[in-house]
Amino acid sequence: MKTQRDTVPNQVFIGCPWRIILPKYEAVLPELRKKYPISFVIVGRGDRQDAKDLLDYIKQSLLASSYAVFDATGGNANVSLEYGFAEGRAIDLALYACTHAATKNAAGKEAIISDLAGKSRNHYKQKEELERLLSHLCVDHSYTKRFERFLRNEFRRASKGEKKSARALALKIIHALDKRPERRRDDLVQEILAAGYSGVEINKMLTSLHRAKLINCSVGKYSVVTIT
């Protein structure tokens, strides 16, 4: 049974071994970011907390996520711990595993971990297969479905070029909120202006996304923007 949590509707947590597996995800996520409004969060390398603070941060990130992916390659104990926490909090999740022989050997002999034993896994061998798995996840995600419905309805009479431009701008705005619970509207607008869009285009898209309930723009001098 689902428990009530304050989540970021488009956030997906990824838990994976850092040394061998993490680079595989880092290689495919930038391409997915160009196509889908999903914000992937990986906690670990580069996060300069001590062990306890890092664990707390991982838990916070999981609780704020609408979905979680755990890569069980090598039977990593940390991944197992994160999986157990997510399962206990009724977070929707999927289990992945790399079947490439060289990767499995580098990751070490896979241990039998009780949390993951007998669980169904999505297997991949090459980068392209991992990207395909994550693409399917993005397409099936409820936030992506809402986003695609918004684009169809809002720009149904637009030309092909206008639709492509609108999608790119909408994605840029949504991804400007990645890993941020909220952001000042003025700061967000300045970032998008630097990418070559006009203020009129940006504010019109912000209004449209707000009306479609994909984001929320508060009113007032210190307006903030959040994913909804």
Rosetta silent file (secondary structure, phi, psi, omega in degrees, C-alpha in Angstrom):
SEQUENCE: MKTQRDTVPNQVFIGCPWRIILPKYEAVLPELRKKYPISFVIVGRGDRQDAKDLLDYIKQSLLASSYAVFDATGGNANVSLEYGFAEGRAIDLALYACTHAATKNAAGKEAIISDLAGKSRNHYKQKEELERLLSHLCVDHSYTKRFERFLRNEFRRASKGEKKSARALALKIIHALDKRPERRRDDLVQEILAAGYSGVEINKMLTSLHRAKLINCSVGKYSVVTIT
SCORE:     score description
SCORE:     0.000 S_00000001
   1 L     0.000  135.401 -177.079    0.000    0.000    0.000 S_00000001
   2 L   -71.107  142.547  172.748    1.347    3.424   -0.937 S_00000001
   3 L  -103.021  152.351 -178.859    2.341    5.872    1.760 S_00000001
   4 L   -77.441  123.836  178.804    1.851    9.623    1.354 S_00000001
   5 L  -135.782  151.442  172.475    5.122   11.382    0.526 S_00000001
   6 L   -84.681  107.153 -175.967    6.105   14.805   -0.747 S_00000001
   7 L  -116.156  157.513  168.917    7.698   13.897   -4.054 S_00000001
   8 E   -89.013  111.960 -168.315    9.146   15.711   -7.023 S_00000001
   9 E   -56.097  -26.431 -177.821    6.810   14.307   -9.713 S_00000001
  10 E  -106.525    9.691 -176.320    9.470   13.970  -12.422 S_00000001
  11 E   -89.628  131.033  176.802   12.384   12.814  -10.241 S_00000001
  12 E  -122.955  124.175  179.654   13.824    9.305  -10.671 S_00000001
  13 E   -86.096  139.013  173.854   16.511    8.031   -8.282 S_00000001
  14 E  -121.135  122.390  175.801   19.314    5.800   -9.580 S_00000001
  15 E  -113.227  121.179 -177.042   21.266    3.622   -7.169 S_00000001
  16 L  -154.105  158.913  174.405   24.262    1.810   -8.663 S_00000001
  17 L   -60.456  134.810 -172.490   27.860    0.765   -7.907 S_00000001
  18 L   -75.229  -41.350 -166.545   30.035    3.835   -8.432 S_00000001
  19 L   -69.893  -47.247 -173.652   33.301    2.434   -9.753 S_00000001
  20 L  -104.462  -40.682 -170.740   32.241    0.319  -12.736 S_00000001
  21 L   -88.063  -37.530 -176.961   28.532    0.878  -13.340 S_00000001
  22 H   -52.578  -43.770  179.445   28.039    4.591  -12.664 S_00000001
  23 H   -58.200  -29.308  178.602   29.969    5.695  -15.802 S_00000001
  24 H   -64.792  -42.536  178.741   27.535    3.679  -17.941 S_00000001
  25 H   -69.903  -41.058  179.644   24.603    5.701  -16.599 S_00000001
  26 H   -62.306  -25.102 -179.509   26.518    8.967  -16.861 S_00000001
  27 H   -77.113  -28.104 -175.121   27.099    8.177  -20.544 S_00000001
  28 H  -102.434  -24.208 -174.516   23.401    7.794  -21.431 S_00000001
  29 H   -62.827  -38.093  178.641   21.590   10.278  -19.173 S_00000001
  30 H   -58.014  -36.542  178.876   22.543   13.443  -21.120 S_00000001
  31 H   -69.203  -38.852  178.589   20.814   12.069  -24.235 S_00000001
  32 H   -65.847  -35.630 -179.861   17.683   11.174  -22.279 S_00000001
  33 H   -62.397  -30.406  179.072   17.612   14.660  -20.803 S_00000001
  34 H   -73.766  -20.854 -173.068   17.314   16.095  -24.329 S_00000001
  35 H  -106.617  -30.702 -170.633   14.248   13.966  -25.072 S_00000001
  36 L  -128.115  155.871 -179.182   12.293   13.601  -21.844 S_00000001
  37 L   -88.310   23.392 -176.642   11.231   15.778  -18.873 S_00000001
  38 L   -91.793  133.244  179.178   12.537   13.244  -16.351 S_00000001
  39 E  -100.600  109.577  178.697   15.102   14.345  -13.762 S_00000001
  40 E   -89.615  132.445 -178.428   17.507   11.517  -12.897 S_00000001
  41 E  -118.534  122.534  174.489   19.251   11.802   -9.531 S_00000001
  42 E  -119.632  121.159 -179.664   22.422    9.864   -8.700 S_00000001
  43 L  -103.990  133.224  178.131   23.854   10.344   -5.214 S_00000001
  44 L   154.362 -109.455 -176.167   27.437    9.358   -4.511 S_00000001
  45 L   -57.053  127.452 -179.493   30.576   10.301   -6.329 S_00000001
  46 L    95.463  -13.726  175.960   31.150   14.036   -6.006 S_00000001
  47 L   -91.862  111.165 -167.952   28.856   14.425   -2.993 S_00000001
  48 L   -92.967   59.428  174.099   31.265   15.441   -0.238 S_00000001
  49 L  -108.585  161.578  171.612   29.492   14.265    2.890 S_00000001
  50 L   -75.262  175.283 -171.542   30.680   11.849    5.529 S_00000001
  51 H   -57.424  -44.764 -178.000   29.118    8.376    5.546 S_00000001
  52 H   -67.496  -45.375  179.722   26.196    9.225    7.852 S_00000001
  53 H   -63.113  -37.876  179.499   25.368   12.489    6.099 S_00000001
  54 H   -64.980  -41.968  178.346   25.581   10.751    2.728 S_00000001
  55 H   -62.813  -42.605  178.285   23.174    8.029    3.861 S_00000001
  56 H   -62.326  -40.572  179.831   20.731   10.649    5.121 S_00000001
  57 H   -65.947  -39.135  176.844   21.003   12.498    1.809 S_00000001
  58 H   -61.665  -45.037  179.213   20.357    9.268   -0.105 S_00000001
  59 H   -62.071  -43.469  178.671   17.237    8.617    1.975 S_00000001
  60 H   -61.603  -42.150 -179.806   15.988   12.162    1.422 S_00000001
  61 H   -65.761  -39.197  177.635   16.568   11.845   -2.323 S_00000001
  62 H   -64.563  -46.091 -178.434   14.728    8.526   -2.431 S_00000001
  63 H   -64.886  -26.183  179.573   11.756    9.853   -0.487 S_00000001
  64 L   -87.094   -2.604 -174.825   11.541   12.821   -2.852 S_00000001
  65 E   -96.571  146.247  178.022   11.563   10.566   -5.939 S_00000001
  66 E   -84.963  -15.047 -177.224    8.553    9.302   -7.852 S_00000001
  67 E  -159.404  158.214  179.326   10.468    6.212   -9.016 S_00000001
  68 E  -141.537  141.305  175.098   13.785    4.463   -8.360 S_00000001
  69 E  -117.871  130.267  178.318   16.146    2.302  -10.413 S_00000001
  70 E  -121.702  129.850  179.790   18.668    0.046   -8.679 S_00000001
  71 E  -100.164  113.843 -173.429   21.503   -1.662  -10.530 S_00000001
  72 L   -89.689    7.412 -179.510   22.293   -4.984   -8.864 S_00000001
  73 H   -55.540  126.041  178.359   25.435   -5.739  -10.905 S_00000001
  74 H    83.468    0.347  178.504   28.057   -7.228   -8.596 S_00000001
  75 H    60.743   42.840 -176.553   25.710   -7.610   -5.637 S_00000001
  76 L   -64.254  128.435 -176.023   26.685   -4.215   -4.197 S_00000001
  77 H   -66.331  -37.170  179.557   25.761   -3.951   -0.501 S_00000001
  78 H   -65.132  -40.849  177.941   24.987   -0.222   -0.663 S_00000001
  79 H   -63.350  -40.715  178.042   22.589   -0.743   -3.549 S_00000001
  80 H   -61.531  -41.979  178.637   20.906   -3.529   -1.589 S_00000001
  81 H   -62.770  -45.243  179.327   20.503   -1.230    1.416 S_00000001
  82 H   -64.135  -40.482  178.827   18.995    1.524   -0.734 S_00000001
  83 H   -60.723  -46.564 -179.961   16.678   -0.990   -2.421 S_00000001
  84 H   -61.254  -39.489  178.264   15.424   -2.249    0.935 S_00000001
  85 H   -63.740  -45.970 -179.267   14.763    1.306    2.118 S_00000001
  86 H   -64.320  -42.123  179.975   12.824    2.157   -1.060 S_00000001
  87 H   -63.960  -39.698  179.276   10.812   -1.060   -0.927 S_00000001
  88 H   -67.164  -24.123  179.247    9.934   -0.417    2.708 S_00000001
  89 L   -98.487   10.929  176.975    8.653    3.054    1.800 S_00000001
  90 L    58.132   37.999  175.983    6.545    1.703   -1.086 S_00000001
  91 L   -84.198  130.233  176.478    8.502    3.635   -3.718 S_00000001
  92 L   -59.411  135.122 -174.159    7.889    2.349   -7.252 S_00000001
  93 E  -151.400  165.655  175.745   11.120    0.759   -8.438 S_00000001
  94 E  -139.547  152.130 -179.068   12.923   -1.406  -10.964 S_00000001
  95 E  -115.138  125.212  178.800   15.998   -3.603  -10.709 S_00000001
  96 E  -112.618  159.840  174.971   18.627   -3.583  -13.474 S_00000001
  97 E  -156.810  136.055  178.075   21.730   -5.736  -13.976 S_00000001
  98 E   -86.801  132.606 -178.467   24.543   -5.723  -16.529 S_00000001
  99 L  -104.589    3.971  179.631   25.270   -9.110  -18.120 S_00000001
 100 L   -66.805  127.741 -173.083   28.455   -8.094  -19.953 S_00000001
 101 H   -58.517  -45.214 -177.993   31.166  -10.549  -18.866 S_00000001
 102 H   -63.850  -38.954  179.291   33.942   -7.959  -18.525 S_00000001
 103 H   -67.232  -44.151  179.673   31.727   -5.676  -16.449 S_00000001
 104 H   -62.346  -40.689  179.270   30.613   -8.488  -14.165 S_00000001
 105 H   -65.898  -40.977 -179.744   34.220   -9.585  -13.633 S_00000001
 106 H   -68.016  -34.160 -178.657   35.350   -6.025  -12.880 S_00000001
 107 H   -75.750  -16.846 -179.352   32.463   -5.495  -10.470 S_00000001
 108 L   100.751  163.712 -178.992   33.396   -8.638   -8.580 S_00000001
 109 L   -63.648  130.763 -176.328   31.639  -11.917   -7.979 S_00000001
 110 L   -69.577  123.867  179.069   27.949  -11.327   -7.441 S_00000001
 111 L   -84.823  157.418  174.770   26.952  -12.016   -3.874 S_00000001
 112 L   -90.924  106.387 -178.038   23.632  -13.472   -2.840 S_00000001
 113 L  -107.863  126.545 -172.081   21.946  -10.633   -0.989 S_00000001
 114 L   -56.887  -37.754 -178.597   18.649  -11.448    0.685 S_00000001
 115 L   -61.400  -30.691 -173.634   17.021   -8.123   -0.254 S_00000001
 116 L  -107.366  -10.221 -177.948   17.586   -8.803   -3.957 S_00000001
 117 L   -61.144  130.018  176.506   17.376  -12.605   -4.127 S_00000001
 118 L    79.268   -0.245 -179.701   14.605  -13.767   -6.419 S_00000001
 119 L   -78.960  142.669  177.526   13.729  -10.254   -7.590 S_00000001
 120 L   -69.171  135.280 -176.890   12.917   -9.756  -11.266 S_00000001
 121 L  -124.390  148.206  172.489   15.676   -7.873  -13.106 S_00000001
 122 E   -97.367  115.573 -174.577   15.927   -5.967  -16.363 S_00000001
 123 E   -95.013  145.752  173.977   19.150   -7.081  -18.022 S_00000001
 124 E  -141.701  154.272 -179.752   21.361   -5.099  -20.370 S_00000001
 125 L  -116.685  -44.591 -178.142   24.718   -5.835  -21.958 S_00000001
 126 L  -113.650  167.522  178.475   25.723   -2.739  -23.896 S_00000001
 127 H   -54.744  -41.118 -177.501   25.219    1.003  -23.434 S_00000001
 128 H   -62.559  -35.893  179.726   22.527    1.006  -26.130 S_00000001
 129 H   -71.638  -37.168  176.107   20.477   -1.570  -24.222 S_00000001
 130 H   -64.556  -43.261  178.978   20.730    0.434  -20.998 S_00000001
 131 H   -62.519  -36.655  179.193   19.624    3.556  -22.845 S_00000001
 132 H   -66.705  -42.165  177.324   16.685    1.633  -24.289 S_00000001
 133 H   -60.253  -46.987 -178.232   15.598    0.445  -20.829 S_00000001
 134 H   -69.539  -31.770  176.309   15.766    3.955  -19.410 S_00000001
 135 H   -64.574  -43.027  177.534   13.978    5.368  -22.467 S_00000001
 136 H   -61.387  -40.682  177.526   11.082    2.961  -21.907 S_00000001
 137 H   -59.140  -46.515 -179.212   10.982    4.057  -18.272 S_00000001
 138 H   -61.451  -46.607 -177.940   10.807    7.708  -19.348 S_00000001
 139 H   -61.330  -39.385 -177.043    8.068    7.103  -21.917 S_00000001
 140 H   -81.528  -11.137 -176.383    5.940    5.173  -19.406 S_00000001
 141 L   -68.655  139.891 -176.308    6.433    7.699  -16.595 S_00000001
 142 H   -61.129  -34.013 -179.696    3.275    9.614  -15.664 S_00000001
 143 H   -68.177  -39.237  176.802    5.034   12.988  -15.845 S_00000001
 144 H   -62.732  -41.318  179.611    6.184   12.319  -19.421 S_00000001
 145 H   -62.524  -41.493  176.434    2.637   11.370  -20.400 S_00000001
 146 H   -64.148  -41.309  179.846    1.337   14.634  -18.944 S_00000001
 147 H   -62.964  -46.701 -179.654    4.109   16.549  -20.720 S_00000001
 148 H   -64.968  -38.706  177.637    3.376   14.952  -24.101 S_00000001
 149 H   -63.197  -40.760  177.081   -0.353   15.595  -23.681 S_00000001
 150 H   -59.764  -47.260 -178.960    0.408   19.249  -22.925 S_00000001
 151 H   -62.935  -42.019  179.577    2.516   19.621  -26.089 S_00000001
 152 H   -61.794  -45.780 -176.113   -0.141   17.968  -28.262 S_00000001
 153 H   -73.292  -41.426 -173.786   -2.924   20.170  -26.929 S_00000001
 154 H   -75.367  -31.326 -173.538   -1.010   23.439  -26.686 S_00000001
 155 L  -123.906   31.165 -176.026    0.716   23.276  -30.076 S_00000001
 156 L   -65.150  -26.411 -179.748   -1.645   21.177  -32.182 S_00000001
 157 L   -98.882    1.869 -177.840   -1.911   23.906  -34.846 S_00000001
 158 L   -78.172  158.322  176.528    1.796   24.789  -34.841 S_00000001
 159 L   -72.992  168.624  179.527    4.185   23.919  -37.659 S_00000001
 160 H   -59.004  -43.073  179.252    6.695   21.096  -37.305 S_00000001
 161 H   -64.834  -40.336  179.130    9.484   23.591  -36.634 S_00000001
 162 H   -65.929  -38.447  178.116    7.422   25.463  -34.042 S_00000001
 163 H   -64.589  -41.989  179.253    6.575   22.210  -32.265 S_00000001
 164 H   -63.617  -42.855  179.267   10.244   21.234  -32.144 S_00000001
 165 H   -65.762  -41.169  179.808   11.216   24.638  -30.757 S_00000001
 166 H   -63.999  -42.208  178.120    8.432   24.557  -28.162 S_00000001
 167 H   -60.837  -45.795 -178.716    9.492   21.101  -26.971 S_00000001
 168 H   -61.397  -42.477  179.926   13.110   22.199  -26.609 S_00000001
 169 H   -68.009  -43.676  179.383   12.147   25.287  -24.592 S_00000001
 170 H   -60.785  -43.029  178.363    9.718   23.387  -22.361 S_00000001
 171 H   -64.498  -39.792 -179.306   12.376   20.753  -21.625 S_00000001
 172 H   -63.683  -40.950  178.542   14.975   23.431  -20.896 S_00000001
 173 H   -65.220  -47.525 -178.166   12.664   25.105  -18.373 S_00000001
 174 H   -63.260  -43.092 -178.837   11.762   21.836  -16.651 S_00000001
 175 H   -73.969  -15.688  173.388   15.383   20.665  -16.464 S_00000001
 176 L   -68.034  -11.455  178.544   16.423   24.030  -15.033 S_00000001
 177 L  -102.914    4.280  179.254   14.612   22.737  -11.937 S_00000001
 178 L   -56.892  132.979  176.497   16.540   19.444  -11.723 S_00000001
 179 L    63.124   18.714  178.696   17.643   18.684   -8.143 S_00000001
 180 L  -129.259  120.930  178.908   16.001   21.884   -6.865 S_00000001
 181 L   -59.429  -37.579  176.602   12.779   21.831   -4.815 S_00000001
 182 L  -155.333  161.305 -178.641   12.076   25.365   -5.980 S_00000001
 183 E  -147.339  140.471  177.550   13.805   28.163   -7.849 S_00000001
 184 E   -60.557  133.048 -178.298   13.331   31.908   -8.099 S_00000001
 185 H   -57.724  -42.867 -178.422   11.547   32.714  -11.334 S_00000001
 186 H   -59.743  -40.925  179.707   13.944   35.580  -12.120 S_00000001
 187 H   -66.585  -41.526  179.405   16.970   33.278  -11.811 S_00000001
 188 H   -63.272  -45.366 -179.892   15.370   30.632  -14.007 S_00000001
 189 H   -60.421  -42.125  179.621   14.456   33.201  -16.672 S_00000001
 190 H   -61.659  -39.087  178.813   18.008   34.561  -16.699 S_00000001
 191 H   -63.969  -43.149 -178.449   19.413   31.067  -17.280 S_00000001
 192 H   -72.355  -33.960  174.985   17.092   30.434  -20.221 S_00000001
 193 H   -58.271  -39.684 -179.285   17.766   33.898  -21.660 S_00000001
 194 L   -65.654  -18.549  178.497   21.460   32.970  -21.749 S_00000001
 195 L   -87.208    0.040  174.042   20.531   29.994  -23.954 S_00000001
 196 L   104.326    4.244  178.163   19.246   32.364  -26.643 S_00000001
 197 L   -89.587  155.836  178.589   15.503   32.524  -25.991 S_00000001
 198 L   -86.480  158.445  178.054   13.600   35.800  -25.681 S_00000001
 199 H   -60.662  -36.521  179.357   11.878   36.941  -22.508 S_00000001
 200 H   -63.408  -46.572  179.198    8.522   36.844  -24.290 S_00000001
 201 H   -59.778  -45.754 -175.999    9.040   33.204  -25.339 S_00000001
 202 H   -64.880  -48.650 -177.098   10.152   32.160  -21.865 S_00000001
 203 H   -67.611  -33.974  176.079    7.343   33.862  -19.965 S_00000001
 204 H   -65.170  -42.682  179.183    4.735   32.566  -22.388 S_00000001
 205 H   -67.977  -39.816  176.539    6.022   29.011  -21.932 S_00000001
 206 H   -57.755  -43.762  178.844    6.146   29.404  -18.143 S_00000001
 207 H   -63.057  -42.960 -179.420    2.502   30.482  -18.207 S_00000001
 208 H   -65.748  -43.588  178.747    1.531   27.540  -20.432 S_00000001
 209 H   -65.295  -37.197  177.197    3.384   24.993  -18.277 S_00000001
 210 H   -65.095  -45.202 -179.525    1.798   26.482  -15.158 S_00000001
 211 H   -62.252  -33.586  179.037   -1.671   26.313  -16.710 S_00000001
 212 L   -82.703   -1.253  178.977   -1.046   22.650  -17.598 S_00000001
 213 L    63.554   29.451  172.475    0.025   22.012  -13.965 S_00000001
 214 L   -87.644  -27.390  171.831    3.446   20.731  -14.997 S_00000001
 215 E  -136.586  167.172  171.844    5.028   23.509  -12.952 S_00000001
 216 E  -124.956  128.135  175.851    3.775   26.031  -10.447 S_00000001
 217 E  -111.824  111.842  178.415    4.752   29.698  -10.630 S_00000001
 218 L   -71.255  160.746 -178.240    3.863   31.588   -7.485 S_00000001
 219 L   -96.181  162.944  176.985    2.762   35.210   -7.798 S_00000001
 220 L   109.347  173.991 -176.469    4.474   38.299   -6.464 S_00000001
 221 L   -60.674  -36.630 -177.308    7.816   40.043   -6.610 S_00000001
 222 L  -107.492   48.543 -178.871    9.707   36.987   -5.351 S_00000001
 223 L   -57.214  137.565  175.624    7.927   34.406   -7.496 S_00000001
 224 E  -120.832  155.824 -178.323    9.304   30.867   -7.305 S_00000001
 225 E  -119.020  135.421  177.822    8.881   27.958   -9.707 S_00000001
 226 E  -135.662  156.710  172.615    8.418   24.306   -8.714 S_00000001
 227 E   -78.193  137.209  179.563    7.680   21.033  -10.506 S_00000001
 228 L  -131.765    0.000    0.000    4.103   19.835   -9.941 S_00000001
